[in-house]
Coordinates of C-alpha atoms and ligand atoms in Angstrom, one line a residue:
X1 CA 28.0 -4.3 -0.4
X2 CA 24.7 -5.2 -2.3
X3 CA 23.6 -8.6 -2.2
X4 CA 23.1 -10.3 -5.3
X5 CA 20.2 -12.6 -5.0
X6 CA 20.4 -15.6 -6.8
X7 CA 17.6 -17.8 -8.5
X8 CA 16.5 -21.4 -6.4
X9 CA 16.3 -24.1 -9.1
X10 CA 16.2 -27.8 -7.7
X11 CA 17.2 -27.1 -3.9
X12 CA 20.2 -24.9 -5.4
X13 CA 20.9 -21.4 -5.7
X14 CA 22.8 -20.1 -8.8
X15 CA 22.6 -17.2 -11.8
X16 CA 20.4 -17.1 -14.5
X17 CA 22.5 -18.6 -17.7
X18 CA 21.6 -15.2 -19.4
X19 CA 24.6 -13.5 -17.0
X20 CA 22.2 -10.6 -16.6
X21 CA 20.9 -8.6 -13.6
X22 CA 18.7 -6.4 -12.7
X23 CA 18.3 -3.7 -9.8
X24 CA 15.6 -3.2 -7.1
X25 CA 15.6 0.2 -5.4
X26 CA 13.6 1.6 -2.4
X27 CA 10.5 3.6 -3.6
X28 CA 11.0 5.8 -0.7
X29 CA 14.5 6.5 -1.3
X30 CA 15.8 5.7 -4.9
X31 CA 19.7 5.9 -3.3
X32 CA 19.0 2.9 -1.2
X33 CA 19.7 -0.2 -3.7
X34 CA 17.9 -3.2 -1.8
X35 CA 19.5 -5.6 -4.0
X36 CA 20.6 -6.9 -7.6
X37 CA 18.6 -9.9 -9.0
X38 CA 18.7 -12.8 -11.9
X39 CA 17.1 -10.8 -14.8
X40 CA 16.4 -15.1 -16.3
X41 CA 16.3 -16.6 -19.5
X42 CA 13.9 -18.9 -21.2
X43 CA 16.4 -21.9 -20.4
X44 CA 15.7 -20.7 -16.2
X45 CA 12.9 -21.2 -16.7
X46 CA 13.3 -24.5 -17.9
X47 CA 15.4 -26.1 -15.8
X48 CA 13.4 -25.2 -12.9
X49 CA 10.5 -26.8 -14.5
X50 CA 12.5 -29.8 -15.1
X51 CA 13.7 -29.8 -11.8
X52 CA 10.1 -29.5 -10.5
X53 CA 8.8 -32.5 -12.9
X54 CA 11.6 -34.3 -11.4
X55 CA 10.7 -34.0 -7.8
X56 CA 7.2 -34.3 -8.4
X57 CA 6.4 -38.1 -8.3
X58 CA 8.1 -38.3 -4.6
X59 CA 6.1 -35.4 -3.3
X60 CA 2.9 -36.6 -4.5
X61 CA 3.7 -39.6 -2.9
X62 CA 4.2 -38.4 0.6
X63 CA 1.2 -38.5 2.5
X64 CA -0.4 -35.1 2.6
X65 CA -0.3 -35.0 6.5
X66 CA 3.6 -35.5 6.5
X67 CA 3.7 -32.3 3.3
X68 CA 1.8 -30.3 5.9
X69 CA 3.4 -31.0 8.7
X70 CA 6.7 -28.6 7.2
X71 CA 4.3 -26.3 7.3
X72 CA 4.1 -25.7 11.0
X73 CA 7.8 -25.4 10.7
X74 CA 7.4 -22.5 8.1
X75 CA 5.2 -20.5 10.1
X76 CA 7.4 -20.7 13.0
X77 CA 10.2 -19.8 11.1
X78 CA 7.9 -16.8 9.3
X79 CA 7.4 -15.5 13.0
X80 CA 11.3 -15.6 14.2
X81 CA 11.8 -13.6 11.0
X82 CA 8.6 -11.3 10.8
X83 CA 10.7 -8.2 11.6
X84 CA 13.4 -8.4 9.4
X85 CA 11.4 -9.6 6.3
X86 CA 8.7 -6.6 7.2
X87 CA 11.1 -4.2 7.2
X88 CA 12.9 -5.8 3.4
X89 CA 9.4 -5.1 2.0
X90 CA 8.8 -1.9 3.4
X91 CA 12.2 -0.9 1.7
X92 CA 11.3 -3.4 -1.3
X93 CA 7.8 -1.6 -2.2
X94 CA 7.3 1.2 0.6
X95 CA 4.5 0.5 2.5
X96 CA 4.9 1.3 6.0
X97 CA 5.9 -1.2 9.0
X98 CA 2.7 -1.6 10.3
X99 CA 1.2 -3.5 7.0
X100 CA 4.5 -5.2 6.2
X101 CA 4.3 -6.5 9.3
X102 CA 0.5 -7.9 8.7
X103 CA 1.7 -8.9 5.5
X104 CA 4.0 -11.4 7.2
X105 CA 1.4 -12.6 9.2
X106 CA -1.1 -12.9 6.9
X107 CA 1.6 -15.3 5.6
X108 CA 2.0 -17.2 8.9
X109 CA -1.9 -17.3 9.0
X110 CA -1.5 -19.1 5.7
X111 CA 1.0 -21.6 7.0
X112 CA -0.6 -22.4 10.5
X113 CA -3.7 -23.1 8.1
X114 CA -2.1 -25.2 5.9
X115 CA -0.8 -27.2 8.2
X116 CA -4.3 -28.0 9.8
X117 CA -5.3 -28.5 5.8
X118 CA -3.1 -31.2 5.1
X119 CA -5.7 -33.1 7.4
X120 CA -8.4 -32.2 5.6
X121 CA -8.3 -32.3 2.2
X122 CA -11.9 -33.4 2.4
X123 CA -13.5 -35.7 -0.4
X124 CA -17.6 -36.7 -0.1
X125 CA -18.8 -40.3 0.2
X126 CA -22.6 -40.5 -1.3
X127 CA -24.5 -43.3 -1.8
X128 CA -25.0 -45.2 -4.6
X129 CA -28.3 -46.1 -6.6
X130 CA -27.1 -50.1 -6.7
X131 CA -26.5 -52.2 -3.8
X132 CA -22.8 -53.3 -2.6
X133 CA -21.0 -50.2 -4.1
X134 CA -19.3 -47.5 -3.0
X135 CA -19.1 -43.3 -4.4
X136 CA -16.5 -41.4 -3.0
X137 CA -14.7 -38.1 -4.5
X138 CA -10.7 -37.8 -4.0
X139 CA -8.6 -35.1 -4.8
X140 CA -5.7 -35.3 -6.4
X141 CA -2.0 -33.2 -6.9
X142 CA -1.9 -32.6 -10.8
X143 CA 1.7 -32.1 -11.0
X144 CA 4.0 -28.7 -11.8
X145 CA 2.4 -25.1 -11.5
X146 CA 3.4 -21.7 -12.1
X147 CA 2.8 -19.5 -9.9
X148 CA 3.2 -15.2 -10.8
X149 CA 2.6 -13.3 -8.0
X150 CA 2.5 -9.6 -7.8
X151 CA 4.2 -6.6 -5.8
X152 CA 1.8 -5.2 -3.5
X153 CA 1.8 -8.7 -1.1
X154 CA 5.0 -9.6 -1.3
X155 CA 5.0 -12.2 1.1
X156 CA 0.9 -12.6 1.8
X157 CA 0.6 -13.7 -1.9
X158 CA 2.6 -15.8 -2.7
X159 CA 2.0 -17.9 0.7
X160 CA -1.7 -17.9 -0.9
X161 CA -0.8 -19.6 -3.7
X162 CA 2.7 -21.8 -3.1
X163 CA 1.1 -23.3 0.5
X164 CA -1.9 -24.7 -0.9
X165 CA 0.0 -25.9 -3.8
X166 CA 2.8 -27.8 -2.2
X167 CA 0.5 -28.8 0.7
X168 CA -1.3 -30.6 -2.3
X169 CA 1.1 -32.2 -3.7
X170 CA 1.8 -30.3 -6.3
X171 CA 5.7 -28.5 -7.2
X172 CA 5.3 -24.9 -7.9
X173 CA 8.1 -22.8 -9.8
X174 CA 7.5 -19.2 -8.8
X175 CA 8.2 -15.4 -10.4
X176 CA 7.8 -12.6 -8.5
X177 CA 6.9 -9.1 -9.2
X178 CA 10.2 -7.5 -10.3
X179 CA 9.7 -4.9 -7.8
X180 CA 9.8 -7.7 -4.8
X181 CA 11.8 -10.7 -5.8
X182 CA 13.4 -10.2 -2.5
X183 CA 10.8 -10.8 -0.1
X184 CA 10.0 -14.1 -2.3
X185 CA 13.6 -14.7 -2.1
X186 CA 13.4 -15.1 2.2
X187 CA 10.1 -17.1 1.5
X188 CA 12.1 -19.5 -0.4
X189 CA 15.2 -19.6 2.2
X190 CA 12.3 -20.3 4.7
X191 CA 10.7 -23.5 2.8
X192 CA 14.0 -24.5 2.3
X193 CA 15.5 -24.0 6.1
X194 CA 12.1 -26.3 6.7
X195 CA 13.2 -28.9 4.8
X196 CA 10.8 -28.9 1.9
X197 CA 12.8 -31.9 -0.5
X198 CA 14.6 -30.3 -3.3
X199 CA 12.9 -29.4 -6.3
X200 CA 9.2 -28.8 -4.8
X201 CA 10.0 -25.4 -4.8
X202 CA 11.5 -23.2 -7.5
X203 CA 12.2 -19.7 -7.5
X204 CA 12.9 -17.7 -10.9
X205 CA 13.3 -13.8 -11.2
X206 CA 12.8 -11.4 -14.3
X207 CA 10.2 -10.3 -16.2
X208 CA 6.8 -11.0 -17.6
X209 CA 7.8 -10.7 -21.2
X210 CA 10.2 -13.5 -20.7
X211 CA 9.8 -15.9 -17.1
X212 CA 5.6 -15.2 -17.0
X213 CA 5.5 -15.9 -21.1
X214 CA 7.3 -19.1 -20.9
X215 CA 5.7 -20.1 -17.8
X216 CA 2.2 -20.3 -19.1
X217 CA 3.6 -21.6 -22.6
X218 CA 5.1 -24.3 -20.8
X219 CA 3.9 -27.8 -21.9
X220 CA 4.9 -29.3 -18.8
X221 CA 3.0 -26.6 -16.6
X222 CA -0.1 -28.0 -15.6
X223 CA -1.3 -25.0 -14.1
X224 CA -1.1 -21.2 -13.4
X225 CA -2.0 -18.6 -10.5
X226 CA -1.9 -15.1 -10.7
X227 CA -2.6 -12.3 -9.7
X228 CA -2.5 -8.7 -11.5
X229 CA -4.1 -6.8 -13.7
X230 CA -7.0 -7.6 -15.6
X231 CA -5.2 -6.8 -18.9
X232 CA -2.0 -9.4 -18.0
X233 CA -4.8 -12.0 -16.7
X234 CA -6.8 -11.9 -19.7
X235 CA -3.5 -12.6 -22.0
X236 CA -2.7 -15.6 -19.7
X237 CA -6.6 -16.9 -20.4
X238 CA -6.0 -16.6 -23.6
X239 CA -2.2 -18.8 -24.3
X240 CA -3.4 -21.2 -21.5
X241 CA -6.8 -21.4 -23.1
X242 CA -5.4 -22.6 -26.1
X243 CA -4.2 -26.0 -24.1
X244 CA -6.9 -25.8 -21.6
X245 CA -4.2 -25.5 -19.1
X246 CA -5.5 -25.0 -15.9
X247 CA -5.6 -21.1 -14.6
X248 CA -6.9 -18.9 -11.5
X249 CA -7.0 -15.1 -11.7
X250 CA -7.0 -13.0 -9.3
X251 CA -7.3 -9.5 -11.4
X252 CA -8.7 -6.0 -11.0
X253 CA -11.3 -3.8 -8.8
X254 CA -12.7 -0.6 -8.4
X255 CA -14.6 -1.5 -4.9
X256 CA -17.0 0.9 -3.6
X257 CA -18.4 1.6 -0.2
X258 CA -21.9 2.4 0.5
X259 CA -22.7 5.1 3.3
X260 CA -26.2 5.3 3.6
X261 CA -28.0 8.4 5.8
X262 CA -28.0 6.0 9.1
X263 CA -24.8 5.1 8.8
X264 CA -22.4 5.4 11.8
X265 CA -20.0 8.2 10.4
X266 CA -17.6 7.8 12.4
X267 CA -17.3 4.5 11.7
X268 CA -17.4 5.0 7.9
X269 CA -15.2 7.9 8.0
X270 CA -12.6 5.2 9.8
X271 CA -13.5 3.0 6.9
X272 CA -12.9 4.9 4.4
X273 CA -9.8 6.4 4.7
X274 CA -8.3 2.5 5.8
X275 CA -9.6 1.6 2.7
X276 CA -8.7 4.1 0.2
X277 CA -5.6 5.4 1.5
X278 CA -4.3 1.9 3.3
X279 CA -1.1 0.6 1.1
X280 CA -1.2 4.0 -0.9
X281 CA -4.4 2.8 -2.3
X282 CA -2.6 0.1 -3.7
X283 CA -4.4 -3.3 -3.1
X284 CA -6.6 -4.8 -5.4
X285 CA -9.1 -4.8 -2.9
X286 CA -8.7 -0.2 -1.8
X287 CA -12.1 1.4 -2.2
X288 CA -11.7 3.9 -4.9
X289 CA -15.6 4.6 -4.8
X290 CA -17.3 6.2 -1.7
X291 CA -20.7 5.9 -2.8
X292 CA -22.6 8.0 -0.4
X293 CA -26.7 9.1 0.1
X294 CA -27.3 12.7 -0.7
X295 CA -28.5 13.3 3.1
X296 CA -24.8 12.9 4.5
X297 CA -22.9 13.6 1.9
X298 CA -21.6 17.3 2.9
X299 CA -20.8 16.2 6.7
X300 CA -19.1 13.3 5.4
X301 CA -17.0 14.6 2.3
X302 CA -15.7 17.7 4.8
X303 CA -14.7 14.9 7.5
X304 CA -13.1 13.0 4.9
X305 CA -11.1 15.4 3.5
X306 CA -10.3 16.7 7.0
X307 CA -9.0 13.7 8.1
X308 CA -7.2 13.2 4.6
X309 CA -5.6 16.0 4.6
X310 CA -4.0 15.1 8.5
X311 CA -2.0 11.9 7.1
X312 CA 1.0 11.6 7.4
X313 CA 3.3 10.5 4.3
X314 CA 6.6 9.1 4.3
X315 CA 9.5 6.7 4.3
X316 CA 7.5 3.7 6.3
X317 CA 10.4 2.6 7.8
X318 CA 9.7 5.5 10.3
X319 CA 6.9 4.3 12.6
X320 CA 5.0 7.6 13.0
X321 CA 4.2 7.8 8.9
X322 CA 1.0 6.5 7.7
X323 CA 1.1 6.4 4.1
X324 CA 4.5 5.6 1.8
X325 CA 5.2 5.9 -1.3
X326 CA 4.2 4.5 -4.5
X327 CA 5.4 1.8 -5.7
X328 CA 7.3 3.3 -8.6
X329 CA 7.7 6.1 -11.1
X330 CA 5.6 4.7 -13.2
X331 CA 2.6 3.7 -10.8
X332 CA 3.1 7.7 -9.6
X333 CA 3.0 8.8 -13.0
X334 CA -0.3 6.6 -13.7
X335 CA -1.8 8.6 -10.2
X336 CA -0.8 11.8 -11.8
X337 CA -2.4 10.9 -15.6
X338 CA -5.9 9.7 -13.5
X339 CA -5.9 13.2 -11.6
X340 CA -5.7 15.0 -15.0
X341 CA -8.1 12.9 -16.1
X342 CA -10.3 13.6 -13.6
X343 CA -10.4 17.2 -13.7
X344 CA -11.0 17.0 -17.6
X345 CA -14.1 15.2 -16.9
X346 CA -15.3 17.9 -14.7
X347 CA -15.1 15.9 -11.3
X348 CA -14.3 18.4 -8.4
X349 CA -10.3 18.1 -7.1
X350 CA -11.4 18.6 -3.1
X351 CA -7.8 17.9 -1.7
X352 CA -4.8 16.3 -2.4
X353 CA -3.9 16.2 -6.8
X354 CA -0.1 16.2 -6.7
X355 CA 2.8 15.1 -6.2
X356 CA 4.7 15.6 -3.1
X357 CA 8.3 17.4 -3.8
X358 CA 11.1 19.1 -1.6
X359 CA 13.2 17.3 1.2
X360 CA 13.1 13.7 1.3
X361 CA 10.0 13.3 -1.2
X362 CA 12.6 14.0 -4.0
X363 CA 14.1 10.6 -2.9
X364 CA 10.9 8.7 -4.2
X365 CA 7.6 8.9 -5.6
X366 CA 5.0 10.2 -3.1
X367 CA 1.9 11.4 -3.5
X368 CA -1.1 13.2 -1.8
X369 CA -4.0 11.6 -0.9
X370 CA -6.9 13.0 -3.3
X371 CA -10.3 13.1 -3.1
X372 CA -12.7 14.0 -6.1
X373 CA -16.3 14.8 -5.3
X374 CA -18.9 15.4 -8.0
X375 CA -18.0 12.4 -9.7
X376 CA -20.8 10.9 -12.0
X377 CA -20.4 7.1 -12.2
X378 CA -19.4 7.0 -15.5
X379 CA -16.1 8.8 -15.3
X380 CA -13.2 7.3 -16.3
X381 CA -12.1 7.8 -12.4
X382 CA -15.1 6.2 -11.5
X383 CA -14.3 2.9 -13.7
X384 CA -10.7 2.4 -14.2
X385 CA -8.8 1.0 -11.6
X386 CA -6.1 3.6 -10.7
X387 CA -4.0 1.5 -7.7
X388 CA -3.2 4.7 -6.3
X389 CA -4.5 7.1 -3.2
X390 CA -7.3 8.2 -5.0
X391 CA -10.8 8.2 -4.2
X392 CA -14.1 9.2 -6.1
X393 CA -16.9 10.3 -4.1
X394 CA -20.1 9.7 -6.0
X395 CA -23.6 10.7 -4.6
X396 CA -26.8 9.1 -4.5
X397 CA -30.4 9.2 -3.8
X398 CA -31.4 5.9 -2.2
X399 CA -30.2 2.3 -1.8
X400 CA -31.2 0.8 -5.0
X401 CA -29.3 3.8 -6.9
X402 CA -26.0 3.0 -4.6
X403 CA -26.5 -0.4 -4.9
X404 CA -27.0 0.5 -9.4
X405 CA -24.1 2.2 -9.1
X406 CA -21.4 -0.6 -7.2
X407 CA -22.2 -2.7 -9.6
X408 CA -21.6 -0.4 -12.9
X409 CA -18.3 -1.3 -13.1
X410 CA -16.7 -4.4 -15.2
X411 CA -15.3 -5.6 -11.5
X412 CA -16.3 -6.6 -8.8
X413 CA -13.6 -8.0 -6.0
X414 CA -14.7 -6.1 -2.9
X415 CA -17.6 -4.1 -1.4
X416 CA -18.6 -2.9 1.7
X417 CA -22.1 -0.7 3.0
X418 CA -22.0 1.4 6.3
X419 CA -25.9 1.2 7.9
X420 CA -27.5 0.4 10.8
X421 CA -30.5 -0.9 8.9
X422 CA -30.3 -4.8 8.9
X423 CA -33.0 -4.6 5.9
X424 CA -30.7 -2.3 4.1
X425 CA -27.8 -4.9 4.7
X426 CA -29.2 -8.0 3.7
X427 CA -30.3 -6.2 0.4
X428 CA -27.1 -5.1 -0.6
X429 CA -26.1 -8.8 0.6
X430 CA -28.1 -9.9 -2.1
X431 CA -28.1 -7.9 -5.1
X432 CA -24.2 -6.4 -5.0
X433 CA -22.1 -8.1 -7.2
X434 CA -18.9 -8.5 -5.9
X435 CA -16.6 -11.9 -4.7
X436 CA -16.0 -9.9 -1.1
X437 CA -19.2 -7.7 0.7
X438 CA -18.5 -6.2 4.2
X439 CA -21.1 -4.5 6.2
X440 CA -20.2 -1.8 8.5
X441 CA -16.0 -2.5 7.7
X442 CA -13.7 -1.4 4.6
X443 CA -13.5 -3.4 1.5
X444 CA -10.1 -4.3 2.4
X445 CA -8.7 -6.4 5.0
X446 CA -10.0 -10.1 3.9
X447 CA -8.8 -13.2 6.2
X448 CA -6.9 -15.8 4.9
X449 CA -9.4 -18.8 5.8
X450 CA -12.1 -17.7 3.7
X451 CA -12.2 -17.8 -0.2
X452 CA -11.0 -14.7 -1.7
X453 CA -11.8 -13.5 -5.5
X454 CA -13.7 -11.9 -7.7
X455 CA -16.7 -11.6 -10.4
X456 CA -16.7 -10.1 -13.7
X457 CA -13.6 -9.1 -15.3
X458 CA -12.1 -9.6 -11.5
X459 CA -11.2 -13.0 -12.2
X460 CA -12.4 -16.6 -13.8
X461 CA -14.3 -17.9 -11.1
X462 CA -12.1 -19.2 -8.6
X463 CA -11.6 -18.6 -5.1
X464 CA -7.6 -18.7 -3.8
X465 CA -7.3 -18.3 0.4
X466 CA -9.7 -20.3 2.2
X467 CA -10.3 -24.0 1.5
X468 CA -11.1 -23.3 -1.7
X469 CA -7.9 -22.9 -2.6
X470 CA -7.5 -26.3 -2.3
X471 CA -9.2 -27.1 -5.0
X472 CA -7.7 -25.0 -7.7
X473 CA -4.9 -27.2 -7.3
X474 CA -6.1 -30.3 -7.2
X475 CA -7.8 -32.6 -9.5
X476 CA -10.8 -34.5 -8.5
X477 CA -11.3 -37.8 -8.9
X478 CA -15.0 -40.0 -8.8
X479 CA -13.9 -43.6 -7.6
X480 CA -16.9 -45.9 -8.3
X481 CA -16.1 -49.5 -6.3
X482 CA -18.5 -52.1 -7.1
X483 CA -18.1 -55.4 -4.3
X484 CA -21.8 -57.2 -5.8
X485 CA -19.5 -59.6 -8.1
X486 CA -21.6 -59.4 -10.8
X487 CA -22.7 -56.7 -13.5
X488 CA -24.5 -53.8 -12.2
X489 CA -26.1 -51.7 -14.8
X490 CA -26.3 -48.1 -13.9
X491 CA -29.4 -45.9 -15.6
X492 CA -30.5 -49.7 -16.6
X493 CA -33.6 -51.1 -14.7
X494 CA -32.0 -54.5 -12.3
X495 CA -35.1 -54.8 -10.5
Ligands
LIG501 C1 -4.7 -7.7 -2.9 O1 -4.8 -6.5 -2.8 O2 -4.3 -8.3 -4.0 O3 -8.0 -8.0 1.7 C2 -5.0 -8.6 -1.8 C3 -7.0 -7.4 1.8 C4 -5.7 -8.2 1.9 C5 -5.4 -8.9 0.6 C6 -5.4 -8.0 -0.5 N1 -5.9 -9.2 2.9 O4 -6.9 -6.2 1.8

């Protein structure tokens, strides 16, 4: 039997009022159906931001320590059910155990977080210029948000964004990615099971043409979080512009890591492949550009591709694979159109280039890892954000030309630089522009207590994990009190 999963709209589950479903199948194995989902209307959409409007005014009222006290509650439930909801995604979107397992717990992270946050939620007090009167800063839920979250995080993601939401004040109504509504699905079962009032939480499933359109058209949406693509996120600056809705975006990268002569190979080989390779090469965060100084680049390139060529692909429900599949036909026909691309543009095809057929890979839509070398930094493989295991190894002379080439891209999410030479790190510290830089690690692997985003066309300036996040969605407020009892003239001379 496959389980029909049903939309959560005011503490209840029910069908979308369009009577229309729509299927999510295992990457790895198209045969395996992992479920059939509300394919919503418009009116879902709706009611579940009518229902959130509704339960708004209690939930802002509750004191933020009691909102974040369910949290402790959800993180404990998160960790009963890690297994189970790992091995859902890894069926959902393909990636193997061993991440859908950190996925989960990069959403229990979140939780145990929020939970501490709710304590927080930290205003200033500053003095003031006149006598007897206070200056203090609050900050304050704004009411119901939209939240479209997107298929390579399943659960990690959204936790990111509902969490510090909720923990707020706010009420959130959330779409998934229609390749993982179902890992959303047990997020929202979880909230639920904690006792989250009805309402606070809303849970709508189809696509972006339809839910994500009337989301950020919504008049009674006072703000929306995403995460994506940089083309989707600049359409949703754009409608929410017009209203001056609030809106966080999380988009695109093409992150590079530096490997300069002294670097620790070993350690930057072990970097590089976790970055490019980790998650298919699908995070926003996978280095696509090794950027490496002429005086290793032939020792490292044959290492990499070496060690490329020994990883093992596969269903990730089997623990021994390393890399699954993509996430769909149409991601692994995007990898194929970028390796074409690449060899048209004269970059050198060192291993990897196809897809993987025969046996089980029929079932789904694997793909080598590939390495191109010879890549000049103006190739279209050396801009465009692929989301696939591939990876463009550029060469350079010195620092300042690595450091030239990072940034000459319109993204800049994540970065990393292998050296030994503190000098070397601090300048790349300084002048790479990027939201994330690691020394000596990969560019992916962020934590979720410290802010997490982009600059350039990655996003619009705000920073969602961390405490920071806090503040996206939250309004802040100046409270002047004046306990003189009489006029006091600000900018006026009273002396
Ligand atoms: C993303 O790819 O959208 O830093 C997020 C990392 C993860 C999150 C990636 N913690 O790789």
């Amino acid at each position: 039997m496959v389980e029909e999963y049903l939309n959560f709209i005011g503490g209840k589950w029910g069908k979308s009022k369009s009577n229309k479903t729509f299927e999510n199948r295992n990457p790895a194995d198209t045969s395996d159906l992992v479920g059939t989902f509300q394919l919503s209307s418009q009116d879902d959409v709706d009611a579940a931001v009518t229902a959130a409007q509704a339960a708004y005014p209690g939930w802002r009222d509750t004191p933020a320590p009691e909102r974040a006290d369910y949290m402790y509650s959800v993180a404990n439930k998160l960790r009963e059910r890690k297994e189970e909801i790992a091995k859902l995604m890894t069926r959902e979107m393909g990636k193997v155990l061993a991440e859908t397992r950190g996925d989960v717990q990069e959403g229990i992270d979140t939780a145990d977080f929020a939970a501490g946050e709710g304590r927080h939620m930290h205003g200033q007090t500053v003095p003031s210029e006149l006598r007897s009167k206070a200056c203090y800063v609050i900050h304050q839920p704004m009411g119901v948000w939209g939240l479209i979250t997107p298929w390579n995080f399943p659960v990690a993601i959204p936790t990111w964004k509902t969490f510090p939401a909720i923990t707020t004040g706010n009420t959130i109504v959330i779409k998934p990615a229609t390749y993982t509504p179902a890992c959303t699905a047990k997020l929202m079962e979880i909230l639920d099971e904690a006792g989250i009032p009805k309402g606070v939480i809303n849970y709508v499933t189809g696509t972006g043409g339809v839910v994500g359109e009337r989301l950020i058209n919504h008049p009674d949406v006072k703000g929306i979080s995403f995460t994506g693509s940089s083309e989707v996120g600049k359409r949703i600056a754009e409608v929410t512009g017009k209203t001056l809705k609030r809106c966080s975006l999380e988009l695109g990268g093409k992150n590079g890591q530096i490997v300069m002569n002294d670097a620790n190979l070993e350690l930057a080989l072990d970097g590089a492949l976790w970055g490019a390779f980790g998650t298919t090469g699908q995070r926003c965060t996978a280095t696509s550009r090794i950027i490496v100084q002429e005086g290793v680049h032939d020792e490292f390139l044959a290492e990499l591709v070496n060690r490329a060529k020994q990883i093992k692909i596969g269903n990730g429900l089997d623990e021994s694979v390393q890399m699954g599949p993509l996430v769909s036909e149409a991601q692994l026909k995007t990898v194929e159109s970028y390796v074409q691309i690449g060899i048209d543009e004269g970059a050198a095809l060192v291993v990897g280039g196809h897809r993987l057929t025969g046996g089980d890979f029929d079932k789904g839509f694997f793909h080598e890892p590939t390495i191109f070398d010879q890549v000049t930094p103006n190739m279209r493989i050396a801009q465009e954000e692929i989301f696939g295991p591939v990876l463009s190894v550029i060469t350079v002379k010195d620092l300042k030309e690595a450091i030239e080439v990072l940034n000459g891209t319109v993204y800049g999410l994540s970065s990393s630089i292998y050296t030994q030479d503190v000098n070397a790190a601090m300048r790349a510290i300084e002048r790479i522009e990027a939201g994330i830089t690691y020394v000596n690690g990969p560019t992916i692997g962020a934590e979720c207590h410290l802010p997490f985003g982009g600059v350039k066309e990655t996003g619009n300036g705000h920073r969602e994990g961390g405490w920071t996040a806090y503040e996206i969605f939250t309004e802040m407020k100046t409270v002047y009190i004046d306990y003189s009892g009489k006029l006091q003239r600000a900018q006026i001379d009273n002396k």
